[in-house]
Amino acid sequence: MYTALRLQRKLKRELRHGAVQVIVVDPEPYMTYQPFLPEAAAGSISPRHVVVPLRRVLGDCQVIIGEVTAIQHGKRTATIRTLATEEEGTGSIEVHYDELVLAPGSVSRTLPVPGLAETGIGFKTVEEAIGLRNHVLEQLDIASSTRDPDVRDSALTFVFVGGGYAGVEALGELEDMARYAVRYYHNIAPEDLKWILVEATNRILPEVGEEMGRYAVSELRSRNIDVRLETRLDSCQDRIAVLSDGSRFPTRTLVWTAGVKPSPILAATDLPLNDRGRLACTAALQVDGVEHAWAAGDAASVPDRTAAEPGAVCAPNAQHAVRQAKVLAENLLASLDGRPLSDYEHKYVGSVASLGLHRGVAHLYGRKAKGYPAWFMHRVYHLSRVPTFNRKARVLAEWILSGLFKREIVSLGSLENPRAEFKLAADTGRHPEAS
Ligand SMILES: Cc1cc2nc3c(=O)[nH]c(=O)nc-3n(C[C@H](O)[C@H](O)[C@H](O)COP(=O)(O)OP(=O)(O)OC[C@H]3O[C@@H](n4cnc5c(N)ncnc54)[C@H](O)[C@@H]3O)c2cc1C
């Protein structure tokens, strides 16, 4: 979206006269600002405001809602599956291009843990974040109404695997939200909830540095969250999470955020990948050794020109992705004009993470902060980064409103099955004796 935005701005006249066409393909009609997903899960921001509608911001581009299933760069052809092609049974359409910009990001990196594919949930999309919010609130309802102590215990146990941004922030925000919500349940006390964070290495949140990572562990533990370092999930069959330290937790909630891997579409192209499956790129964001192909973001392996060690590449995060996208657009235009290209260079400025309402940890521009100041920095930083003035204004308004009123604690899980009520009515209408 950022590359297309810049091309749209620089090629306004050409786009309007039809001399140039910019085609953006994405299965979703929006761009997701992923750092806001934990707050969306907690209910501090509504789901609509963590996404940016592509058609609204890319008015001069052609937006195709569909999934690229293959790219034959040798023939300059992308194969795209859309809802229409599926419905019509035509399979897919082919789009021909002159220049290719590939930025499909990453997907959850799963491991062959027994039961994971059947029971785990990821935390990369707005659907997953809202689904998880509804699920957690539903578990409180189950625990409150069951007479079976085993069901109650597993409903109130929440296991998160992976101590990066996604896992820690999602757990921090959801635990905070659930602890607040139980005040409205007559038979659940905050101490009845069991939250477990499982991390394979000896630290969490590597993005904020070692000292702040240690602080994050002690902050979470002070809230009774069971943080288990140097521990792995061995299996999660039959709703029982078994950890490598031998402990077993009956649970109905298993959130898997143990890293990402490049989007599978990369393997369906004729472009060169490195040993980690990312597109091997030059510092100018061209796919190495391939003409007219460009890449940025999590899918691209771009040399980190600011790192001391040779061969270092940029980490997959939004900080690099957004900046690379803008340099990429400038370089693409320069290459069309026959001008020299610039190399991408950005020194990582550190990071901020929220651990729940009014709690956070930050190591940004050399400054370390924890607690309320870090949480405040987190909000200011992300508000300044979320794209478009429209989204900034809406998010700010929501934060102000949620500061003035009580938190929303309703589960709208039934939204995921909107036809259920009508279907029941129609079925009982067909068999009136059943009503
Ligand atoms: C919960 C969470 C919190 C995070 N917090 C931070 C943070 O605080 N700071 C930070 O720097 N980073 C953070 N990150 C990481 C950051 O969000 C990513 O690094 C960044 O979004 C990568 O950008 P991208 O453009 O490469 O990929 P994405 O943002 O994932 O975009 C890829 C796009 O490509 C589309 N796509 C994928 N496959 C296809 C296909 N086959 N055909 C067509 N379209 C396709 C997808 O639908 C998507 O819209 C966080 C991530 C998560 C999940």
Short mmCIF file of C-alpha atoms and ligand atoms in Angstrom, two decimals:
data_model
loop_
_atom_site.label_atom_id
_atom_site.label_comp_id
_atom_site.label_asym_id
_atom_site.label_seq_id
_atom_site.Cartn_x
_atom_site.Cartn_y
_atom_site.Cartn_z
CA MET A 1 0.00 0.00 0.00
CA TYR A 2 2.81 2.41 0.86
CA THR A 3 4.59 1.77 -2.45
CA ALA A 4 1.37 2.22 -4.40
CA LEU A 5 0.56 5.39 -2.45
CA ARG A 6 3.88 6.94 -3.36
CA LEU A 7 3.57 5.89 -7.03
CA GLN A 8 0.06 7.31 -7.06
CA ARG A 9 1.30 10.63 -5.70
CA LYS A 10 4.24 10.88 -8.12
CA LEU A 11 2.39 9.61 -11.21
CA LYS A 12 -0.93 11.38 -10.65
CA ARG A 13 -1.22 12.84 -14.14
CA GLU A 14 -0.03 9.71 -15.96
CA LEU A 15 -2.46 7.56 -13.96
CA ARG A 16 -5.39 9.86 -14.72
CA HIS A 17 -4.55 9.90 -18.46
CA GLY A 18 -4.16 6.15 -18.55
CA ALA A 19 -0.49 6.33 -19.59
CA VAL A 20 0.41 4.25 -16.56
CA GLN A 21 -1.50 1.66 -14.58
CA VAL A 22 -0.79 0.63 -11.00
CA ILE A 23 -2.53 -2.62 -10.06
CA VAL A 24 -2.69 -3.62 -6.39
CA VAL A 25 -3.68 -7.21 -5.60
CA ASP A 26 -4.64 -8.35 -2.11
CA PRO A 27 -7.14 -10.94 -0.86
CA GLU A 28 -8.36 -8.37 1.67
CA PRO A 29 -9.79 -4.98 0.65
CA TYR A 30 -7.75 -3.34 3.39
CA MET A 31 -4.27 -2.93 4.83
CA THR A 32 -3.95 -4.05 8.46
CA TYR A 33 -1.95 -2.00 10.93
CA GLN A 34 -0.80 -5.07 12.86
CA PRO A 35 0.71 -3.28 15.89
CA PHE A 36 -2.86 -2.27 16.84
CA LEU A 37 -4.23 -5.83 16.80
CA PRO A 38 -3.63 -6.40 20.56
CA GLU A 39 -5.61 -3.23 21.37
CA ALA A 40 -8.35 -4.35 18.99
CA ALA A 41 -8.47 -7.68 20.86
CA ALA A 42 -8.76 -5.82 24.15
CA GLY A 43 -11.58 -3.68 22.76
CA SER A 44 -9.72 -0.33 23.06
CA ILE A 45 -9.89 0.18 19.27
CA SER A 46 -12.70 -1.10 17.07
CA PRO A 47 -11.64 -3.52 14.34
CA ARG A 48 -12.66 -1.16 11.53
CA HIS A 49 -10.08 1.38 12.69
CA VAL A 50 -7.03 -0.88 12.62
CA VAL A 51 -7.48 -1.34 8.88
CA VAL A 52 -7.14 1.11 6.00
CA PRO A 53 -9.51 0.59 3.03
CA LEU A 54 -7.37 0.18 -0.10
CA ARG A 55 -9.97 1.54 -2.50
CA ARG A 56 -10.35 4.72 -0.49
CA VAL A 57 -6.63 5.58 -0.31
CA LEU A 58 -5.63 4.20 -3.72
CA GLY A 59 -8.31 5.93 -5.78
CA ASP A 60 -6.12 6.25 -8.90
CA CYS A 61 -4.89 2.65 -8.77
CA GLN A 62 -6.72 -0.47 -9.85
CA VAL A 63 -7.42 -2.63 -6.81
CA ILE A 64 -8.05 -6.33 -7.40
CA ILE A 65 -9.35 -8.27 -4.40
CA GLY A 66 -7.81 -11.65 -4.95
CA GLU A 67 -4.93 -13.92 -4.13
CA VAL A 68 -1.89 -14.19 -6.35
CA THR A 69 -1.37 -17.94 -6.69
CA ALA A 70 1.62 -17.94 -9.07
CA ILE A 71 4.01 -15.56 -10.77
CA GLN A 72 5.93 -16.28 -13.93
CA HIS A 73 8.23 -13.33 -14.03
CA GLY A 74 9.93 -14.68 -17.16
CA LYS A 75 6.57 -14.15 -18.94
CA ARG A 76 5.64 -11.10 -16.76
CA THR A 77 2.44 -12.83 -15.70
CA ALA A 78 0.66 -13.09 -12.36
CA THR A 79 -2.09 -15.66 -11.83
CA ILE A 80 -4.84 -14.40 -9.53
CA ARG A 81 -7.73 -16.20 -7.86
CA THR A 82 -10.67 -13.97 -6.99
CA LEU A 83 -14.07 -14.61 -5.42
CA ALA A 84 -15.61 -14.22 -8.87
CA THR A 85 -13.28 -16.71 -10.53
CA GLU A 86 -14.09 -19.20 -7.77
CA GLU A 87 -17.84 -18.70 -8.14
CA GLU A 88 -17.71 -18.89 -11.93
CA GLY A 89 -15.51 -21.97 -11.73
CA THR A 90 -12.98 -20.38 -14.09
CA GLY A 91 -10.14 -20.95 -11.64
CA SER A 92 -8.13 -17.78 -12.04
CA ILE A 93 -7.27 -14.77 -14.18
CA GLU A 94 -3.90 -13.74 -15.55
CA VAL A 95 -2.55 -10.22 -15.31
CA HIS A 96 0.40 -9.06 -17.40
CA TYR A 97 2.76 -6.44 -16.05
CA ASP A 98 5.98 -4.59 -16.83
CA GLU A 99 7.28 -4.11 -13.29
CA LEU A 100 6.59 -6.41 -10.33
CA VAL A 101 6.50 -5.28 -6.69
CA LEU A 102 6.22 -8.25 -4.38
CA ALA A 103 5.38 -7.59 -0.70
CA PRO A 104 3.13 -10.41 0.54
CA GLY A 105 4.54 -10.32 4.09
CA SER A 106 4.73 -13.42 6.23
CA VAL A 107 2.52 -16.12 7.70
CA SER A 108 2.63 -17.86 11.10
CA ARG A 109 5.51 -20.32 11.38
CA THR A 110 4.05 -23.50 12.80
CA LEU A 111 5.90 -26.61 13.97
CA PRO A 112 4.74 -30.23 13.77
CA VAL A 113 3.34 -30.15 17.33
CA PRO A 114 0.59 -32.79 17.73
CA GLY A 115 -2.81 -31.11 17.97
CA LEU A 116 -1.56 -27.64 17.01
CA ALA A 117 -3.17 -27.48 13.58
CA GLU A 118 -6.54 -28.55 15.05
CA THR A 119 -6.64 -26.32 18.14
CA GLY A 120 -4.21 -23.39 17.78
CA ILE A 121 -5.10 -19.86 16.77
CA GLY A 122 -2.67 -17.31 15.33
CA PHE A 123 -2.53 -13.57 15.92
CA LYS A 124 -1.70 -11.88 12.63
CA THR A 125 -5.02 -10.77 11.24
CA VAL A 126 -7.89 -8.63 12.45
CA GLU A 127 -10.19 -11.67 12.19
CA GLU A 128 -7.92 -13.65 14.53
CA ALA A 129 -7.68 -10.76 17.01
CA ILE A 130 -11.45 -10.26 17.20
CA GLY A 131 -12.10 -14.01 17.13
CA LEU A 132 -9.75 -14.40 20.10
CA ARG A 133 -11.43 -11.58 22.03
CA ASN A 134 -14.84 -13.20 21.54
CA HIS A 135 -13.39 -16.60 22.41
CA VAL A 136 -11.84 -15.38 25.70
CA LEU A 137 -15.09 -13.71 26.78
CA GLU A 138 -17.00 -16.85 25.80
CA GLN A 139 -14.73 -18.92 28.05
CA LEU A 140 -15.76 -16.72 30.98
CA ASP A 141 -19.41 -17.45 30.15
CA ILE A 142 -18.69 -21.18 29.93
CA ALA A 143 -16.79 -21.17 33.23
CA SER A 144 -19.54 -19.20 34.90
CA SER A 145 -22.33 -21.55 33.83
CA THR A 146 -20.76 -25.03 33.98
CA ARG A 147 -21.08 -27.37 36.95
CA ASP A 148 -18.12 -29.45 35.81
CA PRO A 149 -14.91 -28.28 37.56
CA ASP A 150 -12.73 -29.72 34.76
CA VAL A 151 -14.57 -27.74 32.09
CA ARG A 152 -14.34 -24.63 34.26
CA ASP A 153 -10.62 -25.13 34.81
CA SER A 154 -9.82 -25.57 31.13
CA ALA A 155 -12.07 -22.64 30.15
CA LEU A 156 -10.16 -20.36 32.53
CA THR A 157 -6.69 -21.46 31.36
CA PHE A 158 -5.13 -19.52 28.49
CA VAL A 159 -1.85 -20.66 26.92
CA PHE A 160 0.19 -18.40 24.63
CA VAL A 161 3.23 -19.77 22.82
CA GLY A 162 5.89 -17.29 21.65
CA GLY A 163 7.28 -14.27 23.50
CA GLY A 164 7.66 -11.78 20.64
CA TYR A 165 5.53 -8.63 20.05
CA ALA A 166 2.45 -10.52 19.03
CA GLY A 167 2.39 -13.08 21.87
CA VAL A 168 3.33 -10.75 24.72
CA GLU A 169 1.13 -7.84 23.66
CA ALA A 170 -1.85 -10.07 22.90
CA LEU A 171 -1.52 -11.85 26.24
CA GLY A 172 -0.93 -8.58 28.16
CA GLU A 173 -3.99 -6.89 26.65
CA LEU A 174 -6.33 -9.89 26.87
CA GLU A 175 -5.37 -10.72 30.46
CA ASP A 176 -6.01 -7.11 31.40
CA MET A 177 -9.38 -7.14 29.62
CA ALA A 178 -10.44 -10.50 31.15
CA ARG A 179 -9.42 -9.44 34.68
CA TYR A 180 -11.61 -6.36 34.25
CA ALA A 181 -14.48 -8.39 32.79
CA VAL A 182 -14.70 -10.91 35.67
CA ARG A 183 -16.00 -8.18 38.00
CA TYR A 184 -19.30 -8.70 36.17
CA TYR A 185 -19.33 -12.46 36.88
CA HIS A 186 -20.66 -13.39 40.30
CA ASN A 187 -18.77 -16.68 40.48
CA ILE A 188 -15.36 -15.94 38.89
CA ALA A 189 -12.55 -14.20 40.76
CA PRO A 190 -9.50 -12.73 38.99
CA GLU A 191 -7.29 -15.34 40.73
CA ASP A 192 -9.30 -18.13 39.02
CA LEU A 193 -7.86 -17.15 35.64
CA LYS A 194 -4.65 -18.90 34.64
CA TRP A 195 -2.47 -17.27 31.95
CA ILE A 196 0.66 -19.03 30.71
CA LEU A 197 3.31 -17.68 28.36
CA VAL A 198 5.62 -20.30 26.89
CA GLU A 199 8.88 -19.12 25.28
CA ALA A 200 11.62 -21.38 23.90
CA THR A 201 14.53 -18.95 24.53
CA ASN A 202 15.62 -17.35 27.81
CA ARG A 203 14.05 -13.95 27.11
CA ILE A 204 10.93 -12.27 25.76
CA LEU A 205 10.48 -9.19 23.57
CA PRO A 206 14.00 -9.20 22.07
CA GLU A 207 12.97 -6.04 20.17
CA VAL A 208 13.12 -3.88 23.35
CA GLY A 209 16.53 -5.15 24.48
CA GLU A 210 17.63 -7.41 27.31
CA GLU A 211 17.01 -5.11 30.29
CA MET A 212 13.51 -4.12 29.21
CA GLY A 213 12.76 -7.73 28.26
CA ARG A 214 13.63 -8.77 31.83
CA TYR A 215 11.38 -6.01 33.15
CA ALA A 216 8.53 -7.28 30.96
CA VAL A 217 8.93 -10.77 32.46
CA SER A 218 8.80 -9.43 36.03
CA GLU A 219 5.84 -7.18 35.22
CA LEU A 220 3.87 -10.10 33.79
CA ARG A 221 4.83 -12.36 36.69
CA SER A 222 3.72 -9.71 39.21
CA ARG A 223 0.26 -10.07 37.63
CA ASN A 224 0.31 -13.79 38.33
CA ILE A 225 1.02 -14.63 34.70
CA ASP A 226 3.04 -17.83 34.52
CA VAL A 227 5.98 -16.97 32.21
CA ARG A 228 7.95 -20.09 31.31
CA LEU A 229 11.27 -19.38 29.59
CA GLU A 230 13.40 -22.02 27.85
CA THR A 231 10.24 -24.11 27.54
CA ARG A 232 8.47 -25.47 24.47
CA LEU A 233 5.00 -26.73 23.71
CA ASP A 234 5.30 -30.48 23.07
CA SER A 235 1.69 -31.26 22.26
CA CYS A 236 -1.83 -29.94 22.61
CA GLN A 237 -4.05 -32.89 21.85
CA ASP A 238 -7.45 -33.43 23.49
CA ARG A 239 -7.37 -29.89 24.88
CA ILE A 240 -4.31 -30.55 27.04
CA ALA A 241 -1.19 -28.43 26.54
CA VAL A 242 1.90 -30.45 27.41
CA LEU A 243 5.10 -28.46 27.91
CA SER A 244 8.73 -29.58 27.61
CA ASP A 245 9.21 -29.11 31.40
CA GLY A 246 6.66 -31.88 31.94
CA SER A 247 3.74 -29.70 33.03
CA ARG A 248 0.26 -30.27 31.61
CA PHE A 249 -2.50 -27.70 31.35
CA PRO A 250 -6.05 -28.57 30.33
CA THR A 251 -7.03 -25.58 28.17
CA ARG A 252 -9.50 -24.54 25.53
CA THR A 253 -7.31 -21.63 24.36
CA LEU A 254 -3.99 -22.08 22.65
CA VAL A 255 -2.55 -19.02 20.91
CA TRP A 256 0.44 -19.69 18.67
CA THR A 257 2.69 -16.70 17.97
CA ALA A 258 6.04 -18.47 17.77
CA GLY A 259 7.48 -16.61 14.81
CA VAL A 260 6.74 -16.05 11.17
CA LYS A 261 7.88 -17.45 7.85
CA PRO A 262 7.71 -15.86 4.39
CA SER A 263 4.43 -16.02 2.52
CA PRO A 264 3.99 -19.32 0.58
CA ILE A 265 3.35 -17.41 -2.66
CA LEU A 266 7.12 -16.82 -2.93
CA ALA A 267 7.64 -20.51 -3.61
CA ALA A 268 5.18 -20.30 -6.52
CA THR A 269 7.36 -17.84 -8.46
CA ASP A 270 10.43 -18.17 -10.65
CA LEU A 271 12.31 -15.66 -8.47
CA PRO A 272 15.44 -16.48 -6.40
CA LEU A 273 14.89 -17.17 -2.68
CA ASN A 274 17.51 -17.36 0.06
CA ASP A 275 17.91 -20.32 2.43
CA ARG A 276 15.14 -18.91 4.68
CA GLY A 277 12.69 -18.72 1.80
CA ARG A 278 12.76 -14.91 1.55
CA LEU A 279 13.37 -13.05 -1.72
CA ALA A 280 17.06 -12.30 -2.05
CA CYS A 281 17.22 -8.52 -2.62
CA THR A 282 19.81 -5.83 -3.22
CA ALA A 283 20.03 -2.79 -0.96
CA ALA A 284 18.17 -0.91 -3.72
CA LEU A 285 15.23 -3.32 -3.15
CA GLN A 286 15.54 -5.09 -6.48
CA VAL A 287 15.25 -8.86 -6.50
CA ASP A 288 18.88 -9.87 -6.83
CA GLY A 289 19.91 -10.53 -10.40
CA VAL A 290 16.39 -10.14 -11.82
CA GLU A 291 15.29 -7.17 -13.89
CA HIS A 292 11.98 -5.39 -13.28
CA ALA A 293 11.27 -7.24 -10.00
CA TRP A 294 11.22 -5.44 -6.65
CA ALA A 295 10.45 -6.51 -3.10
CA ALA A 296 10.07 -5.10 0.42
CA GLY A 297 8.84 -5.99 3.89
CA ASP A 298 8.80 -9.34 5.67
CA ALA A 299 9.06 -11.26 2.38
CA ALA A 300 12.29 -9.56 1.32
CA SER A 301 15.79 -10.28 2.56
CA VAL A 302 17.39 -6.83 2.33
CA PRO A 303 20.99 -6.16 3.42
CA ASP A 304 21.12 -4.11 6.62
CA ARG A 305 23.66 -1.42 5.72
CA THR A 306 23.74 -0.10 9.30
CA ALA A 307 24.72 -3.41 10.97
CA ALA A 308 28.30 -3.97 12.08
CA GLU A 309 28.40 -7.68 11.22
CA PRO A 310 28.76 -8.54 7.52
CA GLY A 311 25.86 -10.28 5.81
CA ALA A 312 23.23 -8.94 8.26
CA VAL A 313 19.74 -8.46 6.82
CA CYS A 314 16.87 -6.26 7.96
CA ALA A 315 14.59 -7.89 10.55
CA PRO A 316 10.99 -8.52 9.49
CA ASN A 317 9.14 -5.64 11.15
CA ALA A 318 6.90 -2.73 10.25
CA GLN A 319 9.64 -0.21 10.85
CA HIS A 320 11.64 -1.56 7.92
CA ALA A 321 8.65 -2.56 5.78
CA VAL A 322 7.13 0.92 5.62
CA ARG A 323 10.43 2.70 4.98
CA GLN A 324 11.52 0.16 2.37
CA ALA A 325 8.19 0.58 0.55
CA LYS A 326 8.83 4.30 0.07
CA VAL A 327 12.44 3.85 -1.10
CA LEU A 328 11.24 1.09 -3.43
CA ALA A 329 8.72 3.41 -5.10
CA GLU A 330 11.36 6.11 -5.57
CA ASN A 331 13.81 3.59 -7.03
CA LEU A 332 11.20 2.15 -9.36
CA LEU A 333 10.48 5.62 -10.73
CA ALA A 334 14.21 6.36 -10.98
CA SER A 335 14.80 3.15 -12.94
CA LEU A 336 12.02 4.07 -15.40
CA ASP A 337 13.63 7.49 -15.88
CA GLY A 338 17.13 6.01 -16.15
CA ARG A 339 18.26 7.77 -12.95
CA PRO A 340 20.60 6.11 -10.40
CA LEU A 341 18.98 4.12 -7.58
CA SER A 342 19.48 4.76 -3.85
CA ASP A 343 20.26 2.09 -1.29
CA TYR A 344 17.87 1.45 1.59
CA GLU A 345 19.48 2.32 4.88
CA HIS A 346 17.70 2.65 8.21
CA LYS A 347 19.09 2.19 11.68
CA TYR A 348 16.57 0.36 13.87
CA VAL A 349 15.22 2.93 16.33
CA GLY A 350 14.12 0.40 18.95
CA SER A 351 10.64 -0.56 19.92
CA VAL A 352 7.64 -0.05 22.18
CA ALA A 353 5.26 -2.69 23.51
CA SER A 354 2.05 -2.50 25.47
CA LEU A 355 1.52 -4.97 28.32
CA GLY A 356 -2.10 -3.98 28.97
CA LEU A 357 -3.90 -0.76 29.83
CA HIS A 358 -1.44 1.79 31.33
CA ARG A 359 1.42 -0.72 31.29
CA GLY A 360 4.21 -0.99 28.79
CA VAL A 361 7.86 -1.28 28.03
CA ALA A 362 9.92 0.77 25.58
CA HIS A 363 13.40 1.15 24.21
CA LEU A 364 13.08 3.83 21.57
CA TYR A 365 15.63 6.26 20.13
CA GLY A 366 18.03 5.17 22.90
CA ARG A 367 15.53 5.91 25.68
CA LYS A 368 14.28 3.20 28.00
CA ALA A 369 10.94 3.46 29.75
CA LYS A 370 8.58 1.19 31.63
CA GLY A 371 5.12 1.25 33.15
CA TYR A 372 2.81 4.15 32.37
CA PRO A 373 5.37 6.35 30.51
CA ALA A 374 6.24 3.41 28.21
CA TRP A 375 2.57 2.69 27.58
CA PHE A 376 2.01 6.37 26.76
CA MET A 377 5.03 6.34 24.40
CA HIS A 378 3.55 3.23 22.77
CA ARG A 379 0.29 5.02 22.05
CA VAL A 380 1.92 8.24 20.82
CA TYR A 381 4.36 6.32 18.62
CA HIS A 382 1.73 4.14 16.98
CA LEU A 383 -0.73 6.98 16.59
CA SER A 384 1.95 8.86 14.67
CA ARG A 385 2.59 5.77 12.51
CA VAL A 386 -0.89 4.48 11.71
CA PRO A 387 -1.60 5.50 8.10
CA THR A 388 -4.00 8.29 7.11
CA PHE A 389 -5.29 11.24 9.11
CA ASN A 390 -8.74 9.67 9.10
CA ARG A 391 -7.50 6.58 11.02
CA LYS A 392 -5.43 8.68 13.44
CA ALA A 393 -8.49 10.79 14.30
CA ARG A 394 -10.75 7.77 14.78
CA VAL A 395 -8.25 5.88 16.94
CA LEU A 396 -7.64 8.97 19.10
CA ALA A 397 -11.38 9.52 19.52
CA GLU A 398 -11.81 5.90 20.60
CA TRP A 399 -9.02 6.15 23.15
CA ILE A 400 -10.58 9.30 24.60
CA LEU A 401 -14.02 7.69 24.76
CA SER A 402 -12.69 4.51 26.34
CA GLY A 403 -10.95 6.67 28.97
CA LEU A 404 -14.26 8.34 29.81
CA PHE A 405 -16.53 5.29 29.87
CA LYS A 406 -16.35 1.73 31.14
CA ARG A 407 -14.70 -0.93 28.97
CA GLU A 408 -16.75 -2.98 26.54
CA ILE A 409 -16.87 -6.60 27.68
CA VAL A 410 -19.43 -8.08 25.35
CA SER A 411 -18.63 -11.12 23.22
CA LEU A 412 -20.03 -10.92 19.70
CA GLY A 413 -18.93 -14.41 18.71
CA SER A 414 -22.28 -15.04 17.02
CA LEU A 415 -21.26 -12.45 14.39
CA GLU A 416 -19.10 -15.21 12.95
CA ASN A 417 -22.24 -17.22 12.16
CA PRO A 418 -24.84 -14.63 11.08
CA ARG A 419 -27.19 -17.12 9.37
CA ALA A 420 -27.66 -19.37 12.42
CA GLU A 421 -30.77 -17.61 13.79
CA PHE A 422 -32.54 -17.37 10.44
CA LYS A 423 -31.62 -20.93 9.51
CA LEU A 424 -33.16 -22.20 12.75
CA ALA A 425 -36.34 -20.22 12.05
CA ALA A 426 -36.49 -21.54 8.48
CA ASP A 427 -35.88 -25.14 9.62
CA THR A 428 -38.60 -25.01 12.28
CA GLY A 429 -40.91 -23.41 9.66
CA ARG A 430 -40.27 -26.40 7.38
CA HIS A 431 -40.94 -28.88 10.20
CA PRO A 432 -43.52 -27.05 12.36
CA GLU A 433 -43.92 -30.03 14.69
CA ALA A 434 -40.29 -29.44 15.74
CA SER A 435 -41.04 -25.97 17.06
C1 LIG B 1 0.37 -8.49 16.60
C2 LIG B 1 1.55 -7.90 15.87
C3 LIG B 1 2.19 -6.78 16.42
C4 LIG B 1 3.26 -6.20 15.74
N1 LIG B 1 3.87 -5.09 16.28
C5 LIG B 1 4.88 -4.51 15.65
C6 LIG B 1 5.49 -3.33 16.16
O1 LIG B 1 5.11 -2.84 17.24
N2 LIG B 1 6.52 -2.76 15.46
C7 LIG B 1 6.97 -3.30 14.27
O2 LIG B 1 7.91 -2.73 13.68
N3 LIG B 1 6.42 -4.41 13.74
C8 LIG B 1 5.39 -5.03 14.40
N4 LIG B 1 4.82 -6.16 13.87
C9 LIG B 1 5.34 -6.71 12.60
C10 LIG B 1 4.79 -5.95 11.41
O3 LIG B 1 3.39 -5.81 11.50
C11 LIG B 1 5.17 -6.64 10.10
O4 LIG B 1 6.57 -6.77 10.08
C12 LIG B 1 4.73 -5.83 8.88
O5 LIG B 1 3.32 -5.78 8.81
C13 LIG B 1 5.27 -6.43 7.58
O6 LIG B 1 4.79 -5.68 6.50
P1 LIG B 1 4.62 -6.34 5.06
O7 LIG B 1 4.08 -5.28 4.19
O8 LIG B 1 5.86 -7.04 4.66
O9 LIG B 1 3.55 -7.49 5.26
P2 LIG B 1 1.98 -7.38 5.71
O10 LIG B 1 1.72 -6.16 6.54
O11 LIG B 1 1.68 -8.71 6.33
O12 LIG B 1 1.24 -7.22 4.34
C14 LIG B 1 1.25 -8.23 3.36
C15 LIG B 1 0.00 -8.09 2.51
O13 LIG B 1 0.11 -8.99 1.42
C16 LIG B 1 -1.13 -9.66 1.26
N5 LIG B 1 -0.87 -10.96 0.64
C17 LIG B 1 -0.27 -12.05 1.19
N6 LIG B 1 -0.23 -13.05 0.31
C18 LIG B 1 -0.79 -12.61 -0.82
C19 LIG B 1 -1.04 -13.21 -2.09
N7 LIG B 1 -0.71 -14.47 -2.36
N8 LIG B 1 -1.66 -12.46 -3.04
C20 LIG B 1 -2.02 -11.18 -2.79
N9 LIG B 1 -1.79 -10.57 -1.60
C21 LIG B 1 -1.19 -11.28 -0.64
C22 LIG B 1 -1.70 -9.78 2.65
O14 LIG B 1 -3.12 -9.93 2.61
C23 LIG B 1 -1.29 -8.45 3.25
O15 LIG B 1 -2.24 -7.46 3.03
C24 LIG B 1 3.73 -6.76 14.53
C25 LIG B 1 3.09 -7.90 13.98
C26 LIG B 1 2.01 -8.46 14.64
C27 LIG B 1 1.34 -9.67 14.04
#
